[in-house]
Each structure stands twice: as C-alpha cells, then as structure tokens.
C-alpha cells in the first residue's frame, strides 16, 4: 500500500512512472514516506495534547474558582454567625442589666447564703416546714413559671391530648417580639405542645394550648385565675398562658402551692423533667428540643418537677421539687441576675441542706 501511494506521489510530483526506479530507490522512498507519516502523526498528537492540557488547565482553574467561592461563602457564613451570636450576647447583657421589678421594689440580694436571687423560698414538701425564706411574700413577675399553671389547667380539663392543633398568627409574640421554631401552619398534638412548653419553654406552644381551650384564650386565662384562687394563691394574677407579659405575677409562697398541685400529675412531672424531645410538625421538618434546666440531666440531682422562666422584668426564675438527703424539698428562686445564677442558687441550697440536715 505504501508502494502504491509512493507511486502516485512520485508520478504527481515529477510526472514520471515509478517503474524505471530500482529496488533500492523504492526502499529509500518507502522509508522516507514512513518518516513523513510518523512526523505528521507526532505533530497531530502534540497539538491534541496541548489542546487537552489547555482545556484541563482551564477546567482546573474553573473548579479551583468554584472551590474558592465555596470556601469564601463558608468563611463569610462563619463570620456572620459569629457576629449574630455576639449581637445576641450583647443584647442579652443589656437585658440582664435592666432593672427588674424586684430591683425597682428595693429588694436586696444579701442573705446568709449569698444567693443571687432577690427572692428565695425553700420548703419541706411533706411537712410544709419552711427551711429558707427571703422576700417570699412579694408578688413579682414570674415569666414562664406561668406555664406550670397552663399545664395544670390543660390536664385538669381533661382535654384530648391526641388532638392536632395548628400554630396560627394568633400565637405570635406581640408582647416581646420573640421568635419561635414553630412556624405558622405547623400542626402538633396537644401532648407535644404541652411537652415542649414545659421542658423547653416554647411560647407558641403555650399560646396554642390556651387558644385551643373551649372559649379560647380569655376563657383559659379565667380558668388559670380561678385555679389560683382555689389553691389559695392570693398574690397571683395571670393575663396569658405563656408568661411573656410582666402582668403574670405571683409570690414565692404562692408558687409553692402551685408546685405541689402540679406535682400530683405524673404527666407534668415527666414532661417538665425530660431533657430532650423531638416533635414532627405535620408538613414540616423534625424539630429537636432540649431542656432549659441542665440540672435535670445531672447525676447529682434527683428532680421530680421543674420550670424555668425569664423576661427582663422578672429576671431569671426557677422552681423545683427535688429529693435532697432523702427528703422532698420544694424551692423557688425569683429575680436572679446572670444566666446560671438561679442554678447556682439551687446548688447552694442543696449544699446547705446536705451540710446542716435541718429537721422537719
């Protein structure tokens, strides 16, 4: 085939017939032709390699740019998250330094145990013997401690805990403007709403519980106040089911009565002392909640019921029933300053009882 091609090439170039050439000449021409073909293929391969390399370089550069952009976006997101966290911290500090109702009433922090709470009341649950008292008669805002009464009204009304309830615009916080992980349109059972209201102090859940009561929220608040009166809570008043309003007020002495009443219901004890719980709102993503009181997960504590609360007017609040040195103790702390101070106050009381063993 090479010979035939060579024949044609020579004839075309010189206008001569190939046959006058001898064998040696033909061989030389064949080798030359093969070399020309090889060089052409090599040149073609080199060109293809350069094109491929240039494409790879361009593609690599594009991928590198995309990766760089991704890293930049992640870095930017981290910066924004850190900035938002810092802003929340600054806002929280500003809230914590605002004068509370207790401050404006002239209540003092100083007491024998150096508690950080303006109000403290500790009682032996079985004998009702007062173990420690500080400003226990003063009626103050109680924030989300309100949700204990909310749960008591729901449970005693024997409402269907399996009934599905929608979160609506009526459940938005118009008092403080706080947010919530429960979006409008989320649908949960009454049991789930009660669970996260007690354990995680979910405000929209508490609002929905009150709103879904026969007669709506006004009837529910009336039932809350009627129950308070029945329990002899004479320094107590409620205006909502969540505790966001500073008009929800009670004295520490009154709250011991509420704790004892709520403690009679295993469901309230269970939900309030759970440390984690997940809900799956219909049509929404799974939501995992945690307790607002880290003491419930501590092996150093045996807590039978608890609830935390906070708004600026109330300060940090905490109520608990716990077994200390074999005795059931009810403790109330209101208007504490600092995020963990109410928990530290509970620890001080526990240490004091353990050391002193006051007899009931």
GROMACS .gro file of C-alpha atoms in nm:
model
  360
    1UNK     CA    1   0.000   0.000   0.000
    2UNK     CA    2   0.291   0.231   0.080
    3UNK     CA    3   0.441   0.143  -0.261
    4UNK     CA    4   0.120   0.235  -0.441
    5UNK     CA    5   0.093   0.561  -0.253
    6UNK     CA    6   0.456   0.630  -0.331
    7UNK     CA    7   0.396   0.562  -0.696
    8UNK     CA    8   0.116   0.810  -0.709
    9UNK     CA    9   0.317   1.070  -0.518
   10UNK     CA   10   0.622   1.044  -0.744
   11UNK     CA   11   0.413   1.048  -1.055
   12UNK     CA   12   0.230   1.352  -0.932
   13UNK     CA   13   0.549   1.534  -0.834
   14UNK     CA   14   0.771   1.450  -1.126
   15UNK     CA   15   0.532   1.335  -1.393
   16UNK     CA   16   0.734   1.010  -1.420
   17UNK     CA   17   0.641   0.649  -1.400
   18UNK     CA   18   0.758   0.458  -1.091
   19UNK     CA   19   0.874   0.154  -1.282
   20UNK     CA   20   1.213   0.289  -1.401
   21UNK     CA   21   1.325   0.307  -1.031
   22UNK     CA   22   1.520   0.013  -0.896
   23UNK     CA   23   1.452  -0.173  -0.570
   24UNK     CA   24   1.693   0.036  -0.360
   25UNK     CA   25   1.538   0.360  -0.468
   26UNK     CA   26   1.199   0.223  -0.391
   27UNK     CA   27   1.307   0.121  -0.040
   28UNK     CA   28   1.451   0.467   0.030
   29UNK     CA   29   1.134   0.630  -0.086
   30UNK     CA   30   0.927   0.394   0.132
   31UNK     CA   31   1.132   0.476   0.442
   32UNK     CA   32   1.109   0.848   0.370
   33UNK     CA   33   0.735   0.820   0.333
   34UNK     CA   34   0.701   0.634   0.661
   35UNK     CA   35   0.906   0.900   0.835
   36UNK     CA   36   0.685   1.173   0.694
   37UNK     CA   37   0.372   0.994   0.813
   38UNK     CA   38   0.525   0.939   1.159
   39UNK     CA   39   0.620   1.305   1.191
   40UNK     CA   40   0.273   1.413   1.085
   41UNK     CA   41   0.114   1.185   1.346
   42UNK     CA   42   0.353   1.311   1.612
   43UNK     CA   43   0.269   1.671   1.527
   44UNK     CA   44  -0.102   1.588   1.539
   45UNK     CA   45  -0.065   1.415   1.878
   46UNK     CA   46   0.135   1.708   2.015
   47UNK     CA   47  -0.133   1.952   1.907
   48UNK     CA   48  -0.405   1.733   2.061
   49UNK     CA   49  -0.205   1.712   2.388
   50UNK     CA   50  -0.164   2.091   2.404
   51UNK     CA   51  -0.536   2.143   2.346
   52UNK     CA   52  -0.623   1.882   2.609
   53UNK     CA   53  -0.377   2.034   2.860
   54UNK     CA   54  -0.513   2.383   2.799
   55UNK     CA   55  -0.867   2.254   2.850
   56UNK     CA   56  -0.764   2.073   3.169
   57UNK     CA   57  -0.591   2.385   3.297
   58UNK     CA   58  -0.898   2.593   3.224
   59UNK     CA   59  -1.126   2.333   3.384
   60UNK     CA   60  -0.898   2.309   3.687
   61UNK     CA   61  -0.895   2.683   3.719
   62UNK     CA   62  -1.274   2.688   3.700
   63UNK     CA   63  -1.303   2.414   3.966
   64UNK     CA   64  -1.050   2.593   4.181
   65UNK     CA   65  -1.253   2.912   4.148
   66UNK     CA   66  -1.571   2.729   4.247
   67UNK     CA   67  -1.396   2.571   4.547
   68UNK     CA   68  -1.257   2.910   4.645
   69UNK     CA   69  -1.603   3.061   4.621
   70UNK     CA   70  -1.742   2.780   4.839
   71UNK     CA   71  -1.472   2.837   5.100
   72UNK     CA   72  -1.535   3.210   5.084
   73UNK     CA   73  -1.908   3.156   5.136
   74UNK     CA   74  -1.842   2.926   5.433
   75UNK     CA   75  -1.599   3.174   5.583
   76UNK     CA   76  -1.847   3.455   5.529
   77UNK     CA   77  -2.122   3.246   5.689
   78UNK     CA   78  -1.900   3.175   5.990
   79UNK     CA   79  -1.827   3.544   6.029
   80UNK     CA   80  -2.198   3.631   6.005
   81UNK     CA   81  -2.289   3.356   6.256
   82UNK     CA   82  -2.023   3.476   6.499
   83UNK     CA   83  -2.139   3.834   6.455
   84UNK     CA   84  -2.503   3.738   6.517
   85UNK     CA   85  -2.401   3.539   6.826
   86UNK     CA   86  -2.206   3.837   6.958
   87UNK     CA   87  -2.502   4.068   6.895
   88UNK     CA   88  -2.734   3.830   7.082
   89UNK     CA   89  -2.485   3.819   7.369
   90UNK     CA   90  -2.468   4.199   7.381
   91UNK     CA   91  -2.849   4.224   7.372
   92UNK     CA   92  -2.876   3.962   7.646
   93UNK     CA   93  -2.631   4.153   7.863
   94UNK     CA   94  -2.834   4.468   7.806
   95UNK     CA   95  -3.150   4.280   7.907
   96UNK     CA   96  -2.985   4.138   8.217
   97UNK     CA   97  -2.870   4.480   8.333
   98UNK     CA   98  -3.215   4.636   8.301
   99UNK     CA   99  -3.375   4.699   8.642
  100UNK     CA  100  -3.622   4.422   8.723
  101UNK     CA  101  -3.945   4.462   8.918
  102UNK     CA  102  -3.758   4.335   9.223
  103UNK     CA  103  -3.486   4.596   9.179
  104UNK     CA  104  -3.744   4.871   9.150
  105UNK     CA  105  -3.917   4.739   9.462
  106UNK     CA  106  -3.589   4.781   9.650
  107UNK     CA  107  -3.531   4.411   9.719
  108UNK     CA  108  -3.180   4.322   9.831
  109UNK     CA  109  -2.953   4.035   9.730
  110UNK     CA  110  -2.782   3.998  10.069
  111UNK     CA  111  -2.869   3.688  10.273
  112UNK     CA  112  -2.693   3.423  10.486
  113UNK     CA  113  -2.622   3.200  10.184
  114UNK     CA  114  -2.524   3.484   9.948
  115UNK     CA  115  -2.790   3.385   9.696
  116UNK     CA  116  -2.801   3.576   9.368
  117UNK     CA  117  -3.183   3.571   9.364
  118UNK     CA  118  -3.379   3.859   9.511
  119UNK     CA  119  -3.644   3.610   9.622
  120UNK     CA  120  -3.597   3.259   9.760
  121UNK     CA  121  -3.830   3.020   9.938
  122UNK     CA  122  -3.744   2.661  10.036
  123UNK     CA  123  -3.994   2.425  10.198
  124UNK     CA  124  -4.002   2.063  10.313
  125UNK     CA  125  -4.271   1.923  10.081
  126UNK     CA  126  -4.408   1.666  10.327
  127UNK     CA  127  -4.420   1.875  10.646
  128UNK     CA  128  -4.456   2.222  10.486
  129UNK     CA  129  -4.179   2.338  10.721
  130UNK     CA  130  -4.002   2.649  10.588
  131UNK     CA  131  -3.630   2.580  10.553
  132UNK     CA  132  -3.521   2.910  10.399
  133UNK     CA  133  -3.703   3.233  10.323
  134UNK     CA  134  -3.613   3.561  10.153
  135UNK     CA  135  -3.875   3.811  10.033
  136UNK     CA  136  -4.121   3.526   9.987
  137UNK     CA  137  -4.431   3.744  10.032
  138UNK     CA  138  -4.354   3.988   9.749
  139UNK     CA  139  -4.561   3.946   9.433
  140UNK     CA  140  -4.336   3.972   9.126
  141UNK     CA  141  -4.346   3.888   8.753
  142UNK     CA  142  -4.288   3.514   8.711
  143UNK     CA  143  -4.226   3.484   8.334
  144UNK     CA  144  -4.251   3.123   8.207
  145UNK     CA  145  -4.317   2.979   8.552
  146UNK     CA  146  -4.668   3.069   8.428
  147UNK     CA  147  -4.655   2.756   8.209
  148UNK     CA  148  -4.692   2.536   8.517
  149UNK     CA  149  -5.041   2.677   8.569
  150UNK     CA  150  -5.105   2.642   8.195
  151UNK     CA  151  -5.022   2.272   8.215
  152UNK     CA  152  -5.234   2.227   8.528
  153UNK     CA  153  -5.542   2.377   8.362
  154UNK     CA  154  -5.495   2.165   8.046
  155UNK     CA  155  -5.451   1.840   8.240
  156UNK     CA  156  -5.737   1.903   8.483
  157UNK     CA  157  -5.971   1.999   8.197
  158UNK     CA  158  -5.900   1.650   8.055
  159UNK     CA  159  -5.864   1.784   7.706
  160UNK     CA  160  -5.783   1.533   7.433
  161UNK     CA  161  -5.403   1.510   7.428
  162UNK     CA  162  -5.405   1.346   7.083
  163UNK     CA  163  -5.597   1.632   6.919
  164UNK     CA  164  -5.392   1.806   6.650
  165UNK     CA  165  -5.360   2.183   6.691
  166UNK     CA  166  -5.242   2.437   6.434
  167UNK     CA  167  -4.996   2.713   6.514
  168UNK     CA  168  -5.153   3.034   6.383
  169UNK     CA  169  -5.072   3.404   6.362
  170UNK     CA  170  -5.258   3.443   6.691
  171UNK     CA  171  -4.969   3.259   6.859
  172UNK     CA  172  -4.707   3.516   6.756
  173UNK     CA  173  -4.545   3.702   7.043
  174UNK     CA  174  -4.692   4.051   7.028
  175UNK     CA  175  -4.567   4.130   7.380
  176UNK     CA  176  -4.188   4.093   7.344
  177UNK     CA  177  -4.146   4.015   6.975
  178UNK     CA  178  -3.960   3.691   7.044
  179UNK     CA  179  -3.922   3.423   6.778
  180UNK     CA  180  -4.005   3.054   6.779
  181UNK     CA  181  -3.902   2.739   6.596
  182UNK     CA  182  -4.270   2.654   6.546
  183UNK     CA  183  -4.368   2.812   6.216
  184UNK     CA  184  -4.718   2.931   6.142
  185UNK     CA  185  -4.903   2.636   5.991
  186UNK     CA  186  -4.720   2.376   6.199
  187UNK     CA  187  -4.956   2.115   6.342
  188UNK     CA  188  -4.882   1.926   6.664
  189UNK     CA  189  -5.075   1.716   6.911
  190UNK     CA  190  -5.181   1.880   7.237
  191UNK     CA  191  -4.946   1.637   7.417
  192UNK     CA  192  -4.648   1.753   7.210
  193UNK     CA  193  -4.735   2.118   7.270
  194UNK     CA  194  -4.758   2.053   7.643
  195UNK     CA  195  -4.429   1.863   7.640
  196UNK     CA  196  -4.217   2.135   7.475
  197UNK     CA  197  -4.396   2.413   7.666
  198UNK     CA  198  -4.290   2.257   7.997
  199UNK     CA  199  -3.949   2.117   7.901
  200UNK     CA  200  -3.823   2.381   7.659
  201UNK     CA  201  -4.050   2.675   7.748
  202UNK     CA  202  -4.184   2.701   7.391
  203UNK     CA  203  -4.401   3.015   7.390
  204UNK     CA  204  -4.608   2.946   7.079
  205UNK     CA  205  -4.687   2.601   7.215
  206UNK     CA  206  -4.817   2.755   7.538
  207UNK     CA  207  -5.015   3.012   7.340
  208UNK     CA  208  -5.176   2.740   7.126
  209UNK     CA  209  -5.269   2.544   7.439
  210UNK     CA  210  -5.454   2.845   7.578
  211UNK     CA  211  -5.612   2.941   7.245
  212UNK     CA  212  -5.747   2.588   7.181
  213UNK     CA  213  -5.927   2.579   7.516
  214UNK     CA  214  -6.311   2.588   7.498
  215UNK     CA  215  -6.396   2.958   7.479
  216UNK     CA  216  -6.046   3.049   7.359
  217UNK     CA  217  -5.766   3.230   7.543
  218UNK     CA  218  -5.993   3.459   7.753
  219UNK     CA  219  -6.170   3.153   7.896
  220UNK     CA  220  -5.837   2.981   7.954
  221UNK     CA  221  -5.690   3.278   8.146
  222UNK     CA  222  -6.009   3.291   8.353
  223UNK     CA  223  -5.961   2.922   8.434
  224UNK     CA  224  -5.598   2.991   8.535
  225UNK     CA  225  -5.703   3.263   8.778
  226UNK     CA  226  -5.987   3.051   8.913
  227UNK     CA  227  -5.745   2.767   8.983
  228UNK     CA  228  -5.503   3.006   9.154
  229UNK     CA  229  -5.786   3.125   9.380
  230UNK     CA  230  -5.886   2.765   9.456
  231UNK     CA  231  -5.527   2.689   9.562
  232UNK     CA  232  -5.517   2.993   9.791
  233UNK     CA  233  -5.270   3.181   9.570
  234UNK     CA  234  -5.389   3.522   9.683
  235UNK     CA  235  -5.090   3.717   9.548
  236UNK     CA  236  -5.120   3.571   9.199
  237UNK     CA  237  -5.267   3.700   8.872
  238UNK     CA  238  -5.247   3.573   8.513
  239UNK     CA  239  -5.314   3.751   8.182
  240UNK     CA  240  -5.173   3.498   7.931
  241UNK     CA  241  -5.075   3.131   7.903
  242UNK     CA  242  -4.708   3.181   7.815
  243UNK     CA  243  -4.573   3.422   8.077
  244UNK     CA  244  -4.443   3.675   7.827
  245UNK     CA  245  -4.642   3.952   7.994
  246UNK     CA  246  -4.496   4.106   8.309
  247UNK     CA  247  -4.854   4.118   8.440
  248UNK     CA  248  -4.832   3.747   8.521
  249UNK     CA  249  -4.732   3.781   8.887
  250UNK     CA  250  -4.709   3.567   9.198
  251UNK     CA  251  -4.528   3.546   9.531
  252UNK     CA  252  -4.282   3.266   9.613
  253UNK     CA  253  -4.522   3.140   9.879
  254UNK     CA  254  -4.797   3.112   9.619
  255UNK     CA  255  -4.570   2.926   9.378
  256UNK     CA  256  -4.502   2.652   9.635
  257UNK     CA  257  -4.878   2.586   9.631
  258UNK     CA  258  -4.873   2.567   9.251
  259UNK     CA  259  -4.577   2.329   9.250
  260UNK     CA  260  -4.745   2.097   9.499
  261UNK     CA  261  -5.065   2.093   9.291
  262UNK     CA  262  -4.883   2.030   8.961
  263UNK     CA  263  -4.670   1.759   9.123
  264UNK     CA  264  -4.980   1.543   9.167
  265UNK     CA  265  -4.986   1.475   8.792
  266UNK     CA  266  -4.727   1.227   8.657
  267UNK     CA  267  -4.756   1.376   8.306
  268UNK     CA  268  -4.646   1.720   8.427
  269UNK     CA  269  -4.362   1.567   8.627
  270UNK     CA  270  -4.247   1.364   8.326
  271UNK     CA  271  -4.266   1.641   8.068
  272UNK     CA  272  -4.104   1.906   8.288
  273UNK     CA  273  -3.806   1.686   8.377
  274UNK     CA  274  -3.738   1.542   8.030
  275UNK     CA  275  -3.401   1.655   7.892
  276UNK     CA  276  -3.461   1.605   7.517
  277UNK     CA  277  -3.761   1.563   7.294
  278UNK     CA  278  -3.829   1.577   6.920
  279UNK     CA  279  -4.154   1.677   6.750
  280UNK     CA  280  -4.254   1.631   6.388
  281UNK     CA  281  -4.499   1.904   6.286
  282UNK     CA  282  -4.722   1.788   6.001
  283UNK     CA  283  -4.569   1.902   5.673
  284UNK     CA  284  -4.260   2.045   5.846
  285UNK     CA  285  -3.914   1.918   5.935
  286UNK     CA  286  -3.833   1.731   6.255
  287UNK     CA  287  -3.757   1.965   6.547
  288UNK     CA  288  -3.536   1.859   6.837
  289UNK     CA  289  -3.580   2.040   7.169
  290UNK     CA  290  -3.374   2.042   7.487
  291UNK     CA  291  -3.448   2.135   7.847
  292UNK     CA  292  -3.398   2.489   7.975
  293UNK     CA  293  -3.267   2.346   8.303
  294UNK     CA  294  -2.944   2.149   8.270
  295UNK     CA  295  -2.973   2.024   8.630
  296UNK     CA  296  -3.232   1.764   8.523
  297UNK     CA  297  -2.962   1.574   8.333
  298UNK     CA  298  -2.713   1.591   8.620
  299UNK     CA  299  -2.643   1.274   8.820
  300UNK     CA  300  -2.602   1.496   9.127
  301UNK     CA  301  -2.970   1.585   9.127
  302UNK     CA  302  -3.295   1.391   9.172
  303UNK     CA  303  -3.555   1.635   9.036
  304UNK     CA  304  -3.925   1.548   9.034
  305UNK     CA  305  -4.060   1.867   8.875
  306UNK     CA  306  -3.910   2.191   8.749
  307UNK     CA  307  -3.972   2.504   8.544
  308UNK     CA  308  -3.755   2.797   8.445
  309UNK     CA  309  -3.855   3.146   8.337
  310UNK     CA  310  -3.709   3.470   8.209
  311UNK     CA  311  -3.817   3.813   8.095
  312UNK     CA  312  -3.632   4.134   8.182
  313UNK     CA  313  -3.896   4.240   8.434
  314UNK     CA  314  -3.882   3.905   8.616
  315UNK     CA  315  -3.511   3.830   8.599
  316UNK     CA  316  -3.405   3.465   8.598
  317UNK     CA  317  -3.655   3.239   8.772
  318UNK     CA  318  -3.654   2.874   8.876
  319UNK     CA  319  -3.890   2.645   9.066
  320UNK     CA  320  -3.809   2.282   9.151
  321UNK     CA  321  -3.908   1.981   9.353
  322UNK     CA  322  -3.608   1.765   9.438
  323UNK     CA  323  -3.503   1.490   9.677
  324UNK     CA  324  -3.213   1.611   9.895
  325UNK     CA  325  -3.071   1.390  10.167
  326UNK     CA  326  -3.380   1.168  10.144
  327UNK     CA  327  -3.631   1.448  10.191
  328UNK     CA  328  -3.859   1.607   9.933
  329UNK     CA  329  -3.780   1.977   9.903
  330UNK     CA  330  -3.963   2.247   9.708
  331UNK     CA  331  -3.758   2.553   9.615
  332UNK     CA  332  -3.843   2.882   9.446
  333UNK     CA  333  -3.596   3.139   9.313
  334UNK     CA  334  -3.718   3.462   9.155
  335UNK     CA  335  -3.544   3.765   9.009
  336UNK     CA  336  -3.193   3.621   8.984
  337UNK     CA  337  -2.922   3.801   8.788
  338UNK     CA  338  -2.698   3.617   8.543
  339UNK     CA  339  -2.773   3.325   8.312
  340UNK     CA  340  -2.663   3.048   8.552
  341UNK     CA  341  -2.712   3.220   8.887
  342UNK     CA  342  -3.050   3.057   8.962
  343UNK     CA  343  -2.894   2.713   8.907
  344UNK     CA  344  -2.604   2.811   9.131
  345UNK     CA  345  -2.854   2.923   9.398
  346UNK     CA  346  -3.020   2.581   9.382
  347UNK     CA  347  -2.676   2.427   9.431
  348UNK     CA  348  -2.610   2.648   9.734
  349UNK     CA  349  -2.940   2.544   9.892
  350UNK     CA  350  -2.866   2.177   9.823
  351UNK     CA  351  -2.519   2.206   9.976
  352UNK     CA  352  -2.660   2.390  10.278
  353UNK     CA  353  -2.930   2.127  10.338
  354UNK     CA  354  -2.679   1.847  10.294
  355UNK     CA  355  -2.441   2.005  10.545
  356UNK     CA  356  -2.697   2.120  10.805
  357UNK     CA  357  -2.955   1.841  10.782
  358UNK     CA  358  -3.237   2.067  10.909
  359UNK     CA  359  -3.500   1.852  11.072
  360UNK     CA  360  -3.866   1.880  10.967
   0.00000   0.00000   0.00000
